[in-house]
GROMACS .gro file of C-alpha atoms in nm:
model
  338
    1UNK     CA    1  -0.656  -1.300   1.020
    2UNK     CA    2  -0.916  -1.024   1.015
    3UNK     CA    3  -0.740  -0.852   0.728
    4UNK     CA    4  -0.717  -1.179   0.536
    5UNK     CA    5  -1.089  -1.244   0.589
    6UNK     CA    6  -1.175  -0.891   0.478
    7UNK     CA    7  -0.970  -0.926   0.160
    8UNK     CA    8  -1.125  -1.268   0.091
    9UNK     CA    9  -1.481  -1.136   0.126
   10UNK     CA   10  -1.413  -0.825  -0.082
   11UNK     CA   11  -1.257  -1.040  -0.353
   12UNK     CA   12  -1.562  -1.268  -0.361
   13UNK     CA   13  -1.802  -0.971  -0.375
   14UNK     CA   14  -1.598  -0.810  -0.653
   15UNK     CA   15  -1.606  -1.126  -0.861
   16UNK     CA   16  -1.979  -1.169  -0.806
   17UNK     CA   17  -2.039  -0.806  -0.904
   18UNK     CA   18  -1.826  -0.846  -1.216
   19UNK     CA   19  -2.022  -1.153  -1.327
   20UNK     CA   20  -2.354  -0.972  -1.265
   21UNK     CA   21  -2.247  -0.666  -1.463
   22UNK     CA   22  -2.123  -0.877  -1.754
   23UNK     CA   23  -2.457  -1.062  -1.754
   24UNK     CA   24  -2.646  -0.730  -1.761
   25UNK     CA   25  -2.428  -0.600  -2.043
   26UNK     CA   26  -2.481  -0.916  -2.247
   27UNK     CA   27  -2.857  -0.923  -2.189
   28UNK     CA   28  -2.901  -0.555  -2.276
   29UNK     CA   29  -2.694  -0.595  -2.591
   30UNK     CA   30  -2.918  -0.882  -2.699
   31UNK     CA   31  -3.235  -0.681  -2.617
   32UNK     CA   32  -3.120  -0.381  -2.818
   33UNK     CA   33  -3.021  -0.145  -2.532
   34UNK     CA   34  -2.668  -0.039  -2.634
   35UNK     CA   35  -2.639   0.246  -2.382
   36UNK     CA   36  -2.722   0.026  -2.085
   37UNK     CA   37  -2.493  -0.247  -2.219
   38UNK     CA   38  -2.206   0.001  -2.257
   39UNK     CA   39  -2.262   0.140  -1.905
   40UNK     CA   40  -2.266  -0.210  -1.754
   41UNK     CA   41  -1.950  -0.304  -1.945
   42UNK     CA   42  -1.772   0.010  -1.820
   43UNK     CA   43  -1.882  -0.066  -1.464
   44UNK     CA   44  -1.750  -0.421  -1.505
   45UNK     CA   45  -1.418  -0.272  -1.616
   46UNK     CA   46  -1.407  -0.061  -1.299
   47UNK     CA   47  -1.462  -0.372  -1.088
   48UNK     CA   48  -1.207  -0.596  -1.260
   49UNK     CA   49  -0.940  -0.323  -1.247
   50UNK     CA   50  -0.991  -0.274  -0.873
   51UNK     CA   51  -0.743  -0.404  -0.617
   52UNK     CA   52  -1.017  -0.604  -0.439
   53UNK     CA   53  -1.080  -0.817  -0.749
   54UNK     CA   54  -0.739  -0.979  -0.710
   55UNK     CA   55  -0.580  -0.891  -0.370
   56UNK     CA   56  -0.232  -1.024  -0.459
   57UNK     CA   57  -0.203  -0.829  -0.782
   58UNK     CA   58   0.046  -0.542  -0.806
   59UNK     CA   59  -0.150  -0.215  -0.796
   60UNK     CA   60   0.018  -0.024  -1.076
   61UNK     CA   61  -0.096   0.060  -1.341
   62UNK     CA   62  -0.444  -0.066  -1.246
   63UNK     CA   63  -0.567   0.252  -1.071
   64UNK     CA   64  -0.519   0.444  -1.397
   65UNK     CA   65  -0.708   0.179  -1.591
   66UNK     CA   66  -0.985   0.189  -1.332
   67UNK     CA   67  -1.009   0.567  -1.362
   68UNK     CA   68  -1.020   0.536  -1.742
   69UNK     CA   69  -1.322   0.304  -1.715
   70UNK     CA   70  -1.482   0.558  -1.479
   71UNK     CA   71  -1.435   0.834  -1.738
   72UNK     CA   72  -1.599   0.612  -2.000
   73UNK     CA   73  -1.894   0.546  -1.768
   74UNK     CA   74  -1.922   0.919  -1.695
   75UNK     CA   75  -1.931   1.004  -2.064
   76UNK     CA   76  -2.200   0.741  -2.125
   77UNK     CA   77  -2.414   0.886  -1.845
   78UNK     CA   78  -2.370   1.238  -1.979
   79UNK     CA   79  -2.469   1.122  -2.327
   80UNK     CA   80  -2.785   0.964  -2.185
   81UNK     CA   81  -2.914   1.310  -2.084
   82UNK     CA   82  -2.965   1.400  -2.447
   83UNK     CA   83  -3.032   1.066  -2.611
   84UNK     CA   84  -3.327   0.988  -2.377
   85UNK     CA   85  -3.547   0.848  -2.256
   86UNK     CA   86  -3.352   0.843  -1.931
   87UNK     CA   87  -3.276   0.475  -1.934
   88UNK     CA   88  -2.961   0.533  -1.727
   89UNK     CA   89  -3.113   0.762  -1.464
   90UNK     CA   90  -3.080   0.499  -1.189
   91UNK     CA   91  -2.706   0.474  -1.253
   92UNK     CA   92  -2.669   0.836  -1.140
   93UNK     CA   93  -2.744   0.737  -0.782
   94UNK     CA   94  -2.420   0.540  -0.750
   95UNK     CA   95  -2.206   0.797  -0.931
   96UNK     CA   96  -2.105   1.013  -0.628
   97UNK     CA   97  -1.979   0.714  -0.427
   98UNK     CA   98  -1.793   0.573  -0.728
   99UNK     CA   99  -1.635   0.913  -0.797
  100UNK     CA  100  -1.509   0.960  -0.440
  101UNK     CA  101  -1.376   0.603  -0.439
  102UNK     CA  102  -1.173   0.634  -0.761
  103UNK     CA  103  -1.056   0.994  -0.803
  104UNK     CA  104  -0.917   1.260  -0.565
  105UNK     CA  105  -1.181   1.426  -0.344
  106UNK     CA  106  -1.158   1.766  -0.517
  107UNK     CA  107  -1.207   1.612  -0.862
  108UNK     CA  108  -1.488   1.389  -0.732
  109UNK     CA  109  -1.668   1.691  -0.584
  110UNK     CA  110  -1.642   1.881  -0.915
  111UNK     CA  111  -1.769   1.580  -1.112
  112UNK     CA  112  -2.061   1.531  -0.873
  113UNK     CA  113  -2.155   1.900  -0.885
  114UNK     CA  114  -2.145   1.908  -1.265
  115UNK     CA  115  -2.359   1.593  -1.291
  116UNK     CA  116  -2.613   1.733  -1.042
  117UNK     CA  117  -2.645   2.064  -1.231
  118UNK     CA  118  -2.673   1.892  -1.570
  119UNK     CA  119  -2.930   1.647  -1.434
  120UNK     CA  120  -3.151   1.930  -1.306
  121UNK     CA  121  -3.117   2.119  -1.634
  122UNK     CA  122  -3.193   1.808  -1.839
  123UNK     CA  123  -3.511   1.740  -1.642
  124UNK     CA  124  -3.653   2.070  -1.759
  125UNK     CA  125  -3.629   1.944  -2.119
  126UNK     CA  126  -3.754   1.593  -2.049
  127UNK     CA  127  -4.122   1.691  -2.052
  128UNK     CA  128  -4.220   1.341  -2.151
  129UNK     CA  129  -4.070   1.192  -1.835
  130UNK     CA  130  -4.360   1.164  -1.588
  131UNK     CA  131  -4.155   1.115  -1.270
  132UNK     CA  132  -3.878   1.363  -1.349
  133UNK     CA  133  -3.938   1.579  -1.042
  134UNK     CA  134  -3.946   1.282  -0.807
  135UNK     CA  135  -3.629   1.154  -0.968
  136UNK     CA  136  -3.443   1.481  -0.905
  137UNK     CA  137  -3.550   1.493  -0.541
  138UNK     CA  138  -3.437   1.132  -0.498
  139UNK     CA  139  -3.106   1.214  -0.670
  140UNK     CA  140  -3.043   1.512  -0.440
  141UNK     CA  141  -3.123   1.298  -0.136
  142UNK     CA  142  -2.875   1.038  -0.263
  143UNK     CA  143  -2.612   1.312  -0.297
  144UNK     CA  144  -2.663   1.413   0.066
  145UNK     CA  145  -2.636   1.053   0.185
  146UNK     CA  146  -2.325   1.002  -0.027
  147UNK     CA  147  -2.166   1.316   0.119
  148UNK     CA  148  -2.241   1.186   0.469
  149UNK     CA  149  -2.084   0.848   0.393
  150UNK     CA  150  -1.773   1.011   0.245
  151UNK     CA  151  -1.740   1.236   0.550
  152UNK     CA  152  -1.771   0.939   0.786
  153UNK     CA  153  -1.514   0.742   0.583
  154UNK     CA  154  -1.260   1.028   0.598
  155UNK     CA  155  -1.334   1.085   0.967
  156UNK     CA  156  -1.275   0.718   1.041
  157UNK     CA  157  -0.950   0.724   0.844
  158UNK     CA  158  -0.821   1.023   1.042
  159UNK     CA  159  -0.924   0.865   1.372
  160UNK     CA  160  -0.758   0.531   1.296
  161UNK     CA  161  -0.440   0.675   1.143
  162UNK     CA  162  -0.250   0.686   1.477
  163UNK     CA  163  -0.341   0.321   1.539
  164UNK     CA  164  -0.231   0.195   1.198
  165UNK     CA  165   0.123   0.086   1.280
  166UNK     CA  166   0.179  -0.172   1.007
  167UNK     CA  167   0.268  -0.145   0.642
  168UNK     CA  168  -0.020  -0.298   0.444
  169UNK     CA  169   0.202  -0.477   0.193
  170UNK     CA  170   0.460  -0.638   0.424
  171UNK     CA  171   0.294  -0.619   0.770
  172UNK     CA  172   0.612  -0.454   0.898
  173UNK     CA  173   0.578  -0.162   1.140
  174UNK     CA  174   0.552   0.177   0.969
  175UNK     CA  175   0.857   0.400   0.937
  176UNK     CA  176   0.674   0.682   1.119
  177UNK     CA  177   0.707   0.492   1.447
  178UNK     CA  178   1.070   0.386   1.406
  179UNK     CA  179   1.247   0.682   1.570
  180UNK     CA  180   1.014   0.690   1.872
  181UNK     CA  181   1.035   0.312   1.925
  182UNK     CA  182   1.412   0.309   1.879
  183UNK     CA  183   1.449   0.597   2.128
  184UNK     CA  184   1.251   0.397   2.388
  185UNK     CA  185   1.467   0.088   2.332
  186UNK     CA  186   1.787   0.293   2.365
  187UNK     CA  187   1.664   0.442   2.692
  188UNK     CA  188   1.572   0.096   2.825
  189UNK     CA  189   1.910  -0.047   2.722
  190UNK     CA  190   2.100   0.237   2.892
  191UNK     CA  191   1.885   0.214   3.205
  192UNK     CA  192   1.926  -0.163   3.238
  193UNK     CA  193   2.286  -0.176   3.115
  194UNK     CA  194   2.209  -0.427   2.837
  195UNK     CA  195   2.325  -0.455   2.477
  196UNK     CA  196   2.115  -0.355   2.180
  197UNK     CA  197   2.171  -0.381   1.806
  198UNK     CA  198   1.987  -0.309   1.485
  199UNK     CA  199   2.003  -0.469   1.142
  200UNK     CA  200   1.922  -0.288   0.818
  201UNK     CA  201   1.831  -0.524   0.534
  202UNK     CA  202   1.829  -0.424   0.168
  203UNK     CA  203   1.775  -0.597  -0.165
  204UNK     CA  204   2.070  -0.550  -0.400
  205UNK     CA  205   1.856  -0.431  -0.689
  206UNK     CA  206   2.136  -0.212  -0.826
  207UNK     CA  207   2.332  -0.529  -0.910
  208UNK     CA  208   2.052  -0.682  -1.119
  209UNK     CA  209   1.849  -0.481  -1.367
  210UNK     CA  210   1.678  -0.791  -1.506
  211UNK     CA  211   1.397  -0.811  -1.250
  212UNK     CA  212   1.108  -0.570  -1.324
  213UNK     CA  213   0.971  -0.363  -1.036
  214UNK     CA  214   0.641  -0.554  -1.049
  215UNK     CA  215   0.815  -0.884  -0.976
  216UNK     CA  216   1.010  -0.735  -0.687
  217UNK     CA  217   0.700  -0.580  -0.530
  218UNK     CA  218   0.512  -0.907  -0.562
  219UNK     CA  219   0.768  -1.082  -0.338
  220UNK     CA  220   0.757  -0.818  -0.061
  221UNK     CA  221   0.466  -0.979   0.131
  222UNK     CA  222   0.664  -1.306   0.150
  223UNK     CA  223   0.972  -1.117   0.265
  224UNK     CA  224   0.764  -0.957   0.539
  225UNK     CA  225   0.631  -1.294   0.654
  226UNK     CA  226   0.982  -1.441   0.655
  227UNK     CA  227   1.118  -1.157   0.870
  228UNK     CA  228   0.828  -1.198   1.109
  229UNK     CA  229   0.913  -1.567   1.147
  230UNK     CA  230   1.279  -1.491   1.227
  231UNK     CA  231   1.240  -1.241   1.510
  232UNK     CA  232   1.155  -1.285   1.877
  233UNK     CA  233   0.826  -1.171   2.025
  234UNK     CA  234   0.982  -0.854   2.163
  235UNK     CA  235   1.187  -0.770   1.851
  236UNK     CA  236   1.035  -0.532   1.597
  237UNK     CA  237   1.094  -0.480   1.228
  238UNK     CA  238   1.013  -0.179   1.011
  239UNK     CA  239   0.989  -0.102   0.644
  240UNK     CA  240   1.220   0.200   0.613
  241UNK     CA  241   1.228   0.226   0.233
  242UNK     CA  242   1.070   0.060  -0.066
  243UNK     CA  243   1.313  -0.235  -0.056
  244UNK     CA  244   1.475  -0.190   0.285
  245UNK     CA  245   1.383  -0.312   0.634
  246UNK     CA  246   1.522  -0.244   0.980
  247UNK     CA  247   1.512  -0.486   1.275
  248UNK     CA  248   1.556  -0.375   1.638
  249UNK     CA  249   1.718  -0.641   1.857
  250UNK     CA  250   1.707  -0.555   2.230
  251UNK     CA  251   1.959  -0.741   2.447
  252UNK     CA  252   2.169  -0.854   2.149
  253UNK     CA  253   2.537  -0.767   2.113
  254UNK     CA  254   2.691  -0.669   1.782
  255UNK     CA  255   2.859  -1.007   1.732
  256UNK     CA  256   2.534  -1.193   1.793
  257UNK     CA  257   2.352  -0.949   1.565
  258UNK     CA  258   2.601  -1.031   1.288
  259UNK     CA  259   2.516  -1.401   1.318
  260UNK     CA  260   2.143  -1.323   1.310
  261UNK     CA  261   2.188  -1.094   1.010
  262UNK     CA  262   2.369  -1.370   0.821
  263UNK     CA  263   2.088  -1.616   0.898
  264UNK     CA  264   1.827  -1.369   0.774
  265UNK     CA  265   2.031  -1.278   0.467
  266UNK     CA  266   2.081  -1.638   0.359
  267UNK     CA  267   1.718  -1.722   0.426
  268UNK     CA  268   1.599  -1.430   0.213
  269UNK     CA  269   1.841  -1.529  -0.063
  270UNK     CA  270   1.692  -1.879  -0.063
  271UNK     CA  271   1.341  -1.731  -0.070
  272UNK     CA  272   1.420  -1.510  -0.369
  273UNK     CA  273   1.590  -1.796  -0.552
  274UNK     CA  274   1.291  -2.024  -0.494
  275UNK     CA  275   1.073  -1.769  -0.675
  276UNK     CA  276   1.311  -1.748  -0.969
  277UNK     CA  277   1.445  -1.402  -0.885
  278UNK     CA  278   1.809  -1.327  -0.956
  279UNK     CA  279   1.853  -1.095  -0.657
  280UNK     CA  280   2.086  -1.091  -0.359
  281UNK     CA  281   2.046  -0.939  -0.014
  282UNK     CA  282   2.286  -0.734   0.198
  283UNK     CA  283   2.264  -0.635   0.564
  284UNK     CA  284   2.420  -0.362   0.776
  285UNK     CA  285   2.459  -0.410   1.151
  286UNK     CA  286   2.514  -0.146   1.418
  287UNK     CA  287   2.543  -0.192   1.794
  288UNK     CA  288   2.451   0.067   2.054
  289UNK     CA  289   2.747   0.268   2.181
  290UNK     CA  290   2.775   0.546   2.436
  291UNK     CA  291   2.639   0.870   2.296
  292UNK     CA  292   2.423   0.704   2.030
  293UNK     CA  293   2.069   0.825   1.976
  294UNK     CA  294   1.795   0.699   1.743
  295UNK     CA  295   1.920   0.898   1.445
  296UNK     CA  296   2.290   0.816   1.483
  297UNK     CA  297   2.219   0.446   1.531
  298UNK     CA  298   2.003   0.435   1.219
  299UNK     CA  299   2.271   0.622   1.026
  300UNK     CA  300   2.536   0.375   1.140
  301UNK     CA  301   2.331   0.079   1.013
  302UNK     CA  302   2.257   0.261   0.687
  303UNK     CA  303   2.629   0.332   0.635
  304UNK     CA  304   2.710  -0.034   0.702
  305UNK     CA  305   2.450  -0.147   0.449
  306UNK     CA  306   2.578   0.101   0.193
  307UNK     CA  307   2.931  -0.027   0.248
  308UNK     CA  308   2.819  -0.387   0.198
  309UNK     CA  309   2.647  -0.300  -0.129
  310UNK     CA  310   2.943  -0.096  -0.252
  311UNK     CA  311   3.163  -0.400  -0.199
  312UNK     CA  312   2.948  -0.606  -0.435
  313UNK     CA  313   2.647  -0.690  -0.220
  314UNK     CA  314   2.537  -1.035  -0.104
  315UNK     CA  315   2.708  -0.988   0.233
  316UNK     CA  316   2.669  -0.863   0.588
  317UNK     CA  317   2.869  -0.566   0.710
  318UNK     CA  318   2.900  -0.438   1.068
  319UNK     CA  319   2.950  -0.070   1.132
  320UNK     CA  320   3.313  -0.006   1.231
  321UNK     CA  321   3.588   0.253   1.227
  322UNK     CA  322   3.595   0.285   0.846
  323UNK     CA  323   3.287   0.511   0.860
  324UNK     CA  324   3.433   0.752   1.118
  325UNK     CA  325   3.715   1.010   1.099
  326UNK     CA  326   4.055   0.843   1.094
  327UNK     CA  327   4.099   0.657   1.423
  328UNK     CA  328   4.314   0.351   1.370
  329UNK     CA  329   4.233   0.214   1.717
  330UNK     CA  330   4.007  -0.086   1.782
  331UNK     CA  331   3.714  -0.115   1.545
  332UNK     CA  332   3.386  -0.229   1.695
  333UNK     CA  333   3.312  -0.524   1.476
  334UNK     CA  334   3.448  -0.663   1.157
  335UNK     CA  335   3.273  -0.710   0.825
  336UNK     CA  336   3.195  -0.828   0.575
  337UNK     CA  337   3.086  -1.162   0.705
  338UNK     CA  338   2.947  -1.309   0.384
   0.00000   0.00000   0.00000
């Protein structure tokens, strides 16, 4: 809920800022201030291309468009040094924060340094500007405050990184925690003598080249919400690849996991169909056996999923003796189930 509220507020602020910048651009164009109008229009482009303007929009290629608008704004500000009088001097104060928000830190630092040096050089020529010295001192103070804010932002990001367990797009647990969590569940299962299974879920994108990547990515949040609705409170699900998920099912035998996988697969197929997407879903199931560890169990589920997709997809496949060296004796579980 907190994340939804944050996105809602940022979206509202972005839209309000876009409207204000467009109004400034229009007014300045009418009043005969083309440089200010162009700068405001470029800033409006930065806002509308940002991910906060429309939270549900697919990100690519919008970051590139946003950076292109930033380059345009930068060129306009550089041109204002020589066209004078410094009608865009106040825009320089926001430039460091905008640079560090849109481009890599190294590039942002270079851009900020170049702008600061050029601003100080230009003030020596602007003899007609009465408050040029005060403006430079204020600009340098703004640079220091911007550097402090950037440092605090990066420090906060590093501090919170270990606590950020969920994938932002699907709300599934991050892959980085999968091996450690799966190891703990295996130890608990062996200690208590209970069953445990995992399900790997994958979209059969190789069977349908008609759906563009943007459409597939747009459905991922709904897939994440559906998976969340289908698991128990103590089950966990992870996003292990761009279009693959893994579910850990403590206390569930392989046969029961097959039934759950079929329910999830059919539900996801209905979800995709309801959004007009010609895609199918396959699942691979693996149960915990003696000698399994986190890596071998994941590999078993991945092999089962690969087998299901090689057989045409749109099915569930349990890991069995076909993936091991020839041993014709009793397979663990049969598949496909679809």
